[in-house]
């Protein structure tokens, strides 16, 4: 019950703070701008959709992790979280709802951006729909995993960070790079998608478990 | 809701090498209004945070109605108002209260009418749809109080509930706390405003350097305030007699041309000494403009138990 309530509340917060609108409008616009700004020959034969999906995905992972860390550190530091913690809400529910709300929000923004990317590729490049979506599945999975890893790491960082600035620096140079570091070797050594998913999921779960454990003991 | 008691047993809390709470024992029976006073950094907020479970890593035990405060069963019976209540920026007053009421398990229909009731009680119903970012410090303080009483908790823990309120609002909050006491709610609060403590507390604990240095009923403290060994005497005609020779007078300080502060010897009845002073002055051809015992303020009692450490 409390998990559903706090998740809805977090989603409501994104909606009310207009962050959702900015994301859902901003990332698709970025996909359109990419089409006009990136010279066609620099893509070296990579379909525009795939290029856009990788770029939007990496931006999405960065945005999600920074948003999550800023949100949590702010609420801890200004003590607004206290009013939730003195109520019958499990601490892990609060973390899970923040993670889920950010993840969901940025995922929808990425999907919208990809849809726009595909549309642009088909309409302006004359690429067939089939060709435009080659490798899209794998690229989407990679994006989701990168977001998962960077968000889990961001939660862990936020719980220990004394200020928003430190959290953001650590997330950008730690969490976000970690997600790329984990994904890249798996891709290079031609591991299967299933293996990539397994390794990344385990990493996410370990970091989430650590974050929950630390948050249970964290004085707010 | 009828009140539950709070028992604190050997509570200690350290931050690295600094012990901020030292072995506190405290029993607050159900339905009592307990005031915790002390200087900045004395350990008031830490103690209250331990009670509501915001600080969990402490030594000792806190029991809420006989059950450990760290258990999940007690949390719904507690209302807590932090020192400076803060709310996430996107909320308005109504939304802020609604999520807290829902998390406390309140039915939506009952909650909506309760929100109106509480906002009216605090005279902030006009701010119901205002974003919390547009509220003044005093209104935010009231909103903080509103969320703490919304679910009618049996134990109310308030950290400096009246610190940024104007006198009228302070009176309002005092009135609400008195009503809650009549309904059996246990109230534990900290305050710097000694007059508020004097007005609403049944019992007072003075905390300093993490220890309760004095614990007493407000009636006893008021009696202590009335018990005085000092007399202020002002004469309209001064016969220039030796006041120190009057039985029961310990010492005399000259405070003006015809005014004196007289210290009564321990064990002597101050009223009897006043009678003797008046009789002696009149018999010596003088006349008294005023004479009255100097009563202590709560601040004097507080300072005395604090060992002179300023508030």
Coordinates of C-alpha atoms in Angstrom, one line a residue:
Chain A
X1 CA 0.0 0.0 0.0
X2 CA 2.6 2.5 1.0
X3 CA 4.8 1.6 -1.9
X4 CA 2.0 2.4 -4.4
X5 CA 1.2 5.6 -2.5
X6 CA 4.8 6.9 -2.5
X7 CA 5.4 5.8 -6.1
X8 CA 2.2 7.7 -7.2
X9 CA 3.4 10.7 -5.1
X10 CA 6.8 10.7 -6.8
X11 CA 5.2 10.5 -10.3
X12 CA 2.9 13.3 -9.3
X13 CA 5.9 15.3 -8.2
X14 CA 7.6 14.9 -11.6
X15 CA 4.4 15.9 -13.3
X16 CA 3.7 18.9 -11.1
X17 CA 7.3 20.1 -11.2
X18 CA 7.1 20.1 -15.0
X19 CA 10.3 18.0 -15.2
X20 CA 8.3 15.3 -17.0
X21 CA 7.2 17.7 -19.7
X22 CA 10.7 19.0 -20.1
X23 CA 12.1 15.5 -20.5
X24 CA 9.3 14.2 -22.7
X25 CA 9.6 17.2 -24.9
X26 CA 13.4 17.8 -24.7
X27 CA 14.7 14.4 -25.6
X28 CA 12.6 14.0 -28.8
X29 CA 13.6 17.5 -29.8
X30 CA 17.2 16.5 -29.3
X31 CA 16.7 13.6 -31.6
X32 CA 15.4 15.9 -34.3
X33 CA 18.3 18.3 -33.8
X34 CA 20.8 15.5 -34.1
X35 CA 19.4 14.6 -37.5
X36 CA 20.0 18.2 -38.8
X37 CA 23.3 18.8 -36.9
X38 CA 25.2 15.6 -37.4
X39 CA 26.7 15.3 -40.9
X40 CA 25.5 12.2 -42.7
X41 CA 29.0 11.0 -43.7
X42 CA 30.1 11.0 -40.0
X43 CA 27.7 8.2 -39.2
X44 CA 29.9 5.8 -41.2
X45 CA 27.0 3.7 -42.3
X46 CA 25.4 3.4 -38.9
X47 CA 21.6 3.9 -39.3
X48 CA 20.6 7.2 -37.8
X49 CA 18.1 5.5 -35.5
X50 CA 20.8 3.4 -33.9
X51 CA 23.0 6.4 -33.5
X52 CA 20.2 8.5 -32.0
X53 CA 19.2 5.6 -29.7
X54 CA 22.7 5.2 -28.3
X55 CA 23.2 8.9 -27.8
X56 CA 19.7 9.5 -26.3
X57 CA 20.2 6.4 -24.1
X58 CA 23.5 7.6 -22.7
X59 CA 22.0 11.1 -22.1
X60 CA 18.9 9.4 -20.5
X61 CA 21.1 7.4 -18.2
X62 CA 23.0 10.5 -17.1
X63 CA 19.8 12.5 -16.6
X64 CA 18.1 9.7 -14.6
X65 CA 21.0 9.2 -12.3
X66 CA 21.6 12.9 -11.7
X67 CA 17.9 13.5 -11.1
X68 CA 17.7 10.6 -8.7
X69 CA 20.8 11.7 -6.7
X70 CA 19.7 15.4 -6.5
X71 CA 16.2 14.5 -5.5
X72 CA 17.4 12.2 -2.6
X73 CA 20.2 14.4 -1.4
X74 CA 17.9 17.4 -1.4
X75 CA 15.2 15.7 0.6
X76 CA 17.7 14.3 3.1
X77 CA 19.5 17.7 3.6
X78 CA 16.4 19.8 3.9
X79 CA 14.8 17.2 6.2
X80 CA 11.6 17.0 4.1
X81 CA 12.2 13.2 4.1
X82 CA 11.8 13.2 7.9
X83 CA 8.0 13.6 7.6
X84 CA 7.8 10.4 5.5
X85 CA 10.1 8.4 7.8
X86 CA 8.0 9.1 10.9
X87 CA 5.1 7.4 9.2
X88 CA 4.4 3.7 8.5
X89 CA 6.5 3.7 5.3
X90 CA 9.3 1.2 4.8
X91 CA 12.5 3.0 4.0
X92 CA 13.1 0.8 1.0
X93 CA 9.7 1.8 -0.4
X94 CA 10.9 5.4 -0.5
X95 CA 14.1 4.4 -2.4
X96 CA 12.2 2.1 -4.7
X97 CA 9.6 4.7 -5.5
X98 CA 12.2 7.3 -6.3
X99 CA 14.1 4.9 -8.5
X100 CA 11.0 3.6 -10.3
X101 CA 9.6 7.1 -10.9
X102 CA 12.8 8.4 -12.4
X103 CA 13.4 5.3 -14.4
X104 CA 9.9 5.2 -15.8
X105 CA 10.0 8.9 -16.6
X106 CA 13.3 8.8 -18.4
X107 CA 12.5 5.5 -20.2
X108 CA 9.3 7.1 -21.7
X109 CA 11.4 10.1 -22.7
X110 CA 14.0 7.8 -24.4
X111 CA 11.2 5.8 -26.2
X112 CA 9.6 9.0 -27.4
X113 CA 13.0 10.2 -28.7
X114 CA 13.6 6.9 -30.4
X115 CA 10.2 7.0 -32.1
X116 CA 10.9 10.5 -33.3
X117 CA 14.4 9.3 -34.5
X118 CA 12.8 6.5 -36.5
X119 CA 10.2 8.8 -37.9
X120 CA 13.0 11.3 -39.0
X121 CA 15.1 8.5 -40.5
X122 CA 12.1 7.1 -42.5
X123 CA 10.7 10.4 -43.6
X124 CA 13.8 12.5 -44.4
X125 CA 16.4 9.8 -45.3
X126 CA 14.0 7.5 -47.1
X127 CA 15.2 4.6 -45.0
X128 CA 12.8 1.7 -44.8
X129 CA 11.2 1.0 -41.4
X130 CA 12.9 -2.4 -41.3
X131 CA 16.3 -0.9 -41.9
X132 CA 15.7 2.0 -39.5
X133 CA 15.0 -0.5 -36.6
X134 CA 17.9 -2.8 -37.2
X135 CA 19.7 -3.5 -33.9
X136 CA 17.2 -1.4 -32.1
X137 CA 16.2 -4.1 -29.7
X138 CA 19.7 -4.6 -28.5
X139 CA 20.3 -0.9 -28.3
X140 CA 17.2 -0.5 -26.2
X141 CA 18.2 -3.2 -23.8
X142 CA 21.7 -1.6 -23.5
X143 CA 20.1 1.7 -22.7
X144 CA 17.8 0.3 -20.1
X145 CA 20.7 -1.6 -18.4
X146 CA 22.9 1.5 -18.5
X147 CA 20.1 3.5 -16.8
X148 CA 19.6 0.7 -14.3
X149 CA 23.3 0.6 -13.3
X150 CA 23.8 4.3 -13.2
X151 CA 20.6 4.8 -11.2
X152 CA 21.5 2.1 -8.6
X153 CA 24.9 3.6 -8.2
X154 CA 23.4 7.1 -8.0
X155 CA 21.2 5.9 -5.1
X156 CA 24.1 4.5 -3.3
X157 CA 26.2 7.7 -3.8
X158 CA 23.3 9.9 -2.7
X159 CA 22.9 8.2 0.6
X160 CA 26.5 8.9 1.5
X161 CA 26.8 12.4 -0.1
X162 CA 26.9 15.4 2.2
X163 CA 25.8 17.8 -0.6
X164 CA 24.1 17.9 -3.9
X165 CA 27.3 19.1 -5.6
X166 CA 29.4 16.2 -4.4
X167 CA 26.6 13.8 -5.4
X168 CA 26.3 15.2 -8.9
X169 CA 30.1 15.1 -9.4
X170 CA 30.3 11.5 -8.1
X171 CA 27.3 10.4 -10.2
X172 CA 28.7 12.0 -13.4
X173 CA 32.3 10.7 -13.0
X174 CA 31.4 7.5 -11.1
X175 CA 27.9 6.1 -11.6
X176 CA 27.6 7.1 -15.3
X177 CA 31.1 5.9 -16.2
X178 CA 30.5 2.7 -14.3
X179 CA 27.5 1.9 -16.5
X180 CA 29.5 2.4 -19.7
X181 CA 32.4 0.4 -18.3
X182 CA 30.2 -2.5 -17.5
X183 CA 28.4 -2.5 -20.8
X184 CA 31.4 -2.0 -23.1
X185 CA 33.5 -5.1 -22.3
X186 CA 30.4 -7.2 -22.6
X187 CA 29.7 -5.7 -26.1
X188 CA 33.3 -5.9 -27.3
X189 CA 33.8 -9.5 -26.3
X190 CA 30.6 -10.4 -28.1
X191 CA 28.8 -11.8 -25.0
X192 CA 25.2 -12.6 -25.7
X193 CA 22.5 -10.1 -24.8
X194 CA 21.3 -12.6 -22.1
X195 CA 24.8 -12.5 -20.5
X196 CA 24.8 -8.7 -20.7
X197 CA 21.4 -8.6 -19.0
X198 CA 22.5 -11.1 -16.3
X199 CA 25.8 -9.3 -15.4
X200 CA 24.2 -5.9 -15.3
X201 CA 21.1 -7.0 -13.4
X202 CA 23.3 -8.7 -10.7
X203 CA 25.4 -5.5 -10.5
X204 CA 22.2 -3.4 -10.1
X205 CA 20.8 -5.7 -7.5
X206 CA 24.0 -5.7 -5.4
X207 CA 24.1 -1.9 -5.5
X208 CA 20.4 -1.6 -4.7
X209 CA 20.8 -4.0 -1.8
X210 CA 23.8 -2.0 -0.5
X211 CA 21.8 1.3 -0.9
X212 CA 18.8 -0.1 1.0
X213 CA 21.1 -1.4 3.8
X214 CA 22.9 1.9 4.1
X215 CA 19.6 3.9 4.0
X216 CA 18.2 1.8 6.8
X217 CA 21.1 2.8 9.0
X218 CA 21.4 6.4 7.7
X219 CA 20.4 9.1 10.1
X220 CA 18.1 11.5 8.3
Chain B
X1 CA -7.2 8.9 20.6
X2 CA -6.2 8.1 24.2
X3 CA -2.6 8.6 25.0
X4 CA 0.2 6.2 25.3
X5 CA 3.2 6.5 27.6
X6 CA 6.8 7.0 26.7
X7 CA 9.6 5.3 28.7
X8 CA 13.2 6.1 28.0
X9 CA 15.7 3.8 29.6
X10 CA 19.4 4.5 29.8
X11 CA 19.4 6.3 26.5
X12 CA 22.8 7.3 25.1
X13 CA 23.9 8.5 21.7
X14 CA 27.3 9.3 20.4
X15 CA 28.6 10.8 17.2
X16 CA 32.1 9.5 16.8
X17 CA 33.8 10.5 20.0
X18 CA 31.2 13.0 21.2
X19 CA 28.5 11.7 23.5
X20 CA 25.5 13.9 22.8
X21 CA 23.0 12.0 25.1
X22 CA 24.2 10.5 28.3
X23 CA 22.2 7.8 30.0
X24 CA 18.8 9.5 30.1
X25 CA 16.0 7.9 32.1
X26 CA 12.6 9.4 31.6
X27 CA 9.1 8.1 32.1
X28 CA 6.3 10.2 30.5
X29 CA 2.9 8.8 31.5
X30 CA 0.0 8.7 29.1
X31 CA -1.8 12.0 28.8
X32 CA 1.0 14.1 30.2
X33 CA 2.4 17.3 28.5
X34 CA 6.1 17.1 29.0
X35 CA 8.4 20.1 28.2
X36 CA 12.1 19.6 27.5
X37 CA 14.1 22.7 27.8
X38 CA 17.8 23.3 27.5
X39 CA 20.4 25.4 25.7
X40 CA 21.4 25.0 22.0
X41 CA 23.2 21.7 21.5
X42 CA 22.0 20.3 24.8
X43 CA 20.5 17.2 23.1
X44 CA 16.8 18.1 22.9
X45 CA 16.4 17.4 19.2
X46 CA 18.5 14.2 19.4
X47 CA 16.3 12.9 22.2
X48 CA 13.1 13.7 20.3
X49 CA 14.4 12.1 17.1
X50 CA 15.3 8.9 19.1
X51 CA 11.7 8.8 20.4
X52 CA 10.1 9.1 16.9
X53 CA 12.6 6.6 15.4
X54 CA 14.5 9.0 13.1
X55 CA 17.6 8.1 15.0
X56 CA 17.7 4.3 15.4
X57 CA 21.4 3.7 16.2
X58 CA 21.4 4.5 20.0
X59 CA 22.2 2.7 23.2
X60 CA 19.4 2.0 25.7
X61 CA 15.7 1.5 25.1
X62 CA 12.7 3.6 24.3
X63 CA 9.3 2.1 24.8
X64 CA 6.1 3.6 23.4
X65 CA 3.1 2.2 25.3
X66 CA 5.3 -0.7 26.4
X67 CA 6.5 -1.5 22.9
X68 CA 9.9 -0.8 21.4
X69 CA 10.0 2.5 19.5
X70 CA 12.1 0.8 16.9
X71 CA 9.2 -1.6 16.0
X72 CA 6.8 -0.8 13.2
X73 CA 3.7 -1.1 15.4
X74 CA 4.2 2.1 17.3
X75 CA 4.9 4.5 14.4
X76 CA 1.3 5.2 13.4
X77 CA 0.5 6.3 17.0
X78 CA 3.1 9.1 16.9
X79 CA 2.8 12.5 15.4
X80 CA 6.1 14.4 14.9
X81 CA 6.8 18.0 14.1
X82 CA 10.4 18.8 13.3
X83 CA 12.1 22.0 14.3
X84 CA 11.8 23.6 10.9
X85 CA 9.3 21.7 8.9
X86 CA 10.1 21.4 5.2
X87 CA 8.0 20.2 2.4
X88 CA 8.9 19.2 -1.2
X89 CA 8.6 22.3 -3.4
X90 CA 5.9 21.1 -5.8
X91 CA 3.3 20.4 -3.2
X92 CA 0.6 22.8 -2.0
X93 CA -0.8 22.7 1.5
X94 CA -3.6 20.3 0.7
X95 CA -1.4 17.9 -1.3
X96 CA 1.2 17.9 1.5
X97 CA -1.4 17.0 4.1
X98 CA -3.2 14.4 1.9
X99 CA -0.1 12.2 1.2
X100 CA 0.8 12.2 5.0
X101 CA -2.8 11.3 5.9
X102 CA -2.9 8.6 3.3
X103 CA 0.4 7.1 4.5
X104 CA -1.1 7.1 8.1
X105 CA -3.8 4.9 6.7
X106 CA -6.6 7.5 6.8
X107 CA -9.7 6.9 4.7
X108 CA -9.8 9.4 1.8
X109 CA -13.2 10.9 2.8
X110 CA -12.4 11.2 6.5
X111 CA -9.0 12.6 5.5
X112 CA -10.5 15.4 3.4
X113 CA -12.8 16.7 6.2
X114 CA -10.0 16.3 8.7
X115 CA -7.6 18.4 6.6
X116 CA -10.2 21.2 6.5
X117 CA -10.8 20.8 10.3
X118 CA -7.1 21.0 11.1
X119 CA -6.5 24.0 8.7
X120 CA -9.4 25.8 10.2
X121 CA -8.2 25.1 13.7
X122 CA -4.8 26.7 12.8
X123 CA -6.4 29.5 10.9
X124 CA -4.7 28.6 7.6
X125 CA -7.6 27.3 5.6
X126 CA -7.1 30.2 3.2
X127 CA -3.7 28.7 2.2
X128 CA -5.1 25.3 1.4
X129 CA -4.3 25.5 -2.3
X130 CA -1.2 27.6 -2.0
X131 CA 2.2 26.1 -2.9
X132 CA 4.3 25.5 0.1
X133 CA 7.1 27.6 -1.5
X134 CA 4.8 30.6 -1.1
X135 CA 4.2 30.2 2.6
X136 CA 5.7 32.4 5.3
X137 CA 7.9 30.9 8.0
X138 CA 5.0 31.1 10.5
X139 CA 2.5 29.4 8.1
X140 CA 5.0 26.7 7.3
X141 CA 5.5 26.1 11.1
X142 CA 1.7 25.8 11.4
X143 CA 1.6 23.4 8.5
X144 CA 4.2 21.4 10.2
X145 CA 2.0 21.3 13.3
X146 CA -1.0 20.4 11.2
X147 CA 0.6 17.3 9.7
X148 CA 1.7 16.1 13.1
X149 CA -1.9 16.1 14.5
X150 CA -3.7 15.2 11.3
X151 CA -4.1 11.5 12.1
X152 CA -5.0 12.2 15.8
X153 CA -1.9 10.4 17.2
X154 CA -1.9 9.3 20.8
X155 CA 1.7 10.6 21.2
X156 CA 2.7 14.0 19.9
X157 CA 6.4 14.9 19.7
X158 CA 7.0 18.5 18.9
X159 CA 10.5 20.1 18.4
X160 CA 10.3 23.8 19.1
X161 CA 6.7 24.0 18.0
X162 CA 6.3 27.7 18.7
X163 CA 9.8 29.0 17.7
X164 CA 8.9 31.2 14.7
X165 CA 5.3 32.1 15.6
X166 CA 3.8 35.4 16.5
X167 CA 2.2 35.7 20.0
X168 CA -1.4 35.1 18.6
X169 CA -0.3 31.9 16.8
X170 CA 1.6 30.8 19.9
X171 CA -1.5 31.2 21.9
X172 CA -3.5 29.2 19.3
X173 CA -1.0 26.3 19.4
X174 CA -0.9 26.4 23.2
X175 CA -4.8 26.1 23.2
X176 CA -4.7 23.2 20.8
X177 CA -2.1 21.4 22.9
X178 CA -4.2 22.0 26.0
X179 CA -7.3 20.5 24.2
X180 CA -5.2 17.5 23.1
X181 CA -4.2 17.0 26.7
X182 CA -7.8 17.0 27.8
X183 CA -8.5 14.3 25.2
X184 CA -5.6 12.2 26.7
X185 CA -2.9 12.8 24.1
X186 CA 0.6 12.5 25.4
X187 CA 2.7 15.5 24.3
X188 CA 6.5 15.7 24.5
X189 CA 7.9 19.0 23.3
X190 CA 11.1 21.0 23.4
X191 CA 11.1 24.8 23.6
X192 CA 13.3 27.8 24.1
X193 CA 10.3 29.9 25.0
X194 CA 10.0 29.4 28.7
X195 CA 6.7 31.2 29.1
X196 CA 5.1 28.7 26.8
X197 CA 6.6 25.8 28.8
X198 CA 5.3 27.4 31.9
X199 CA 1.8 27.7 30.4
X200 CA 1.3 24.2 29.0
X201 CA 3.7 21.7 30.5
X202 CA 2.6 19.4 33.4
X203 CA 6.2 18.4 33.9
X204 CA 9.5 19.9 32.8
X205 CA 12.9 18.3 32.2
X206 CA 16.0 20.6 31.9
X207 CA 18.6 19.0 29.7
X208 CA 22.2 20.1 29.5
X209 CA 25.2 18.5 27.9
X210 CA 23.1 15.5 27.1
X211 CA 21.9 14.9 30.6
X212 CA 18.6 15.6 32.4
X213 CA 19.8 17.9 35.1
X214 CA 16.4 18.7 36.6
X215 CA 13.1 17.0 36.4
X216 CA 10.0 18.3 38.1
X217 CA 6.3 19.0 38.0
X218 CA 5.4 22.4 36.8
X219 CA 3.6 23.0 40.1
X220 CA 6.8 22.3 42.0
X221 CA 8.8 24.6 39.8
X222 CA 6.1 27.3 40.2
X223 CA 6.4 26.8 44.0
X224 CA 10.1 27.1 43.7
X225 CA 9.6 30.3 41.7
X226 CA 7.4 31.7 44.5
X227 CA 9.9 30.7 47.2
X228 CA 12.2 33.6 47.6
X229 CA 14.8 34.8 50.0
X230 CA 14.9 38.3 48.6
X231 CA 12.9 41.3 49.6
X232 CA 12.8 44.7 47.8
X233 CA 12.2 47.6 50.1
X234 CA 11.5 51.2 49.1
X235 CA 11.0 53.8 51.8
X236 CA 9.3 57.2 51.4
X237 CA 10.9 58.4 54.7
X238 CA 14.1 56.6 55.5
X239 CA 14.9 56.5 59.3
X240 CA 18.4 55.2 58.4
X241 CA 18.2 52.3 60.8
X242 CA 20.4 49.2 60.7
X243 CA 18.1 46.8 58.7
X244 CA 20.7 44.0 59.1
X245 CA 20.0 43.9 62.8
X246 CA 16.4 42.8 62.2
X247 CA 16.0 39.1 63.1
X248 CA 15.9 36.9 60.0
X249 CA 17.8 39.4 57.8
X250 CA 21.0 37.9 56.4
X251 CA 22.3 40.9 54.4
X252 CA 21.3 44.2 53.0
X253 CA 22.3 45.8 49.7
X254 CA 21.6 49.5 49.0
X255 CA 20.0 49.7 45.6
X256 CA 19.0 53.4 45.6
X257 CA 18.9 56.5 47.9
X258 CA 16.0 55.0 49.9
X259 CA 15.7 51.5 48.5
X260 CA 17.3 48.3 49.6
X261 CA 17.5 44.6 48.6
X262 CA 17.3 42.4 51.7
X263 CA 18.4 38.8 51.8
X264 CA 16.5 36.6 54.3
X265 CA 18.4 34.1 56.3
X266 CA 17.8 30.5 55.2
X267 CA 15.1 28.8 57.2
X268 CA 13.3 32.1 58.1
X269 CA 9.8 32.8 56.9
X270 CA 10.0 35.7 54.4
X271 CA 6.5 37.0 55.3
X272 CA 7.4 37.2 59.0
X273 CA 10.6 39.1 58.1
X274 CA 8.6 41.5 56.0
X275 CA 6.3 42.2 58.9
X276 CA 9.3 42.8 61.2
X277 CA 10.9 45.2 58.7
X278 CA 7.7 47.3 58.3
X279 CA 7.2 47.4 62.1
X280 CA 10.9 48.5 62.8
X281 CA 10.8 51.2 60.0
X282 CA 7.4 52.6 61.2
X283 CA 8.6 52.6 64.9
X284 CA 11.7 54.5 63.9
X285 CA 9.7 57.3 62.3
X286 CA 10.1 56.1 58.7
X287 CA 7.4 55.2 56.3
X288 CA 7.3 52.4 53.6
X289 CA 6.5 53.2 50.0
X290 CA 6.7 49.6 48.9
X291 CA 7.9 46.2 50.1
X292 CA 7.6 42.9 48.2
X293 CA 9.3 39.5 48.0
X294 CA 11.3 39.1 44.8
X295 CA 9.8 36.1 43.0
X296 CA 12.0 34.0 40.6
X297 CA 11.1 33.7 37.0
X298 CA 11.2 30.3 35.2
X299 CA 14.3 31.6 33.6
X300 CA 15.9 32.0 37.1
X301 CA 15.0 28.5 38.0
X302 CA 16.2 27.3 34.6
X303 CA 19.6 29.1 35.0
X304 CA 20.0 27.8 38.5
X305 CA 19.5 24.2 37.3
X306 CA 21.7 24.8 34.3
X307 CA 24.6 26.0 36.4
X308 CA 24.6 29.5 34.9
X309 CA 25.0 28.4 31.2
X310 CA 23.2 31.0 29.1
X311 CA 20.1 30.1 27.1

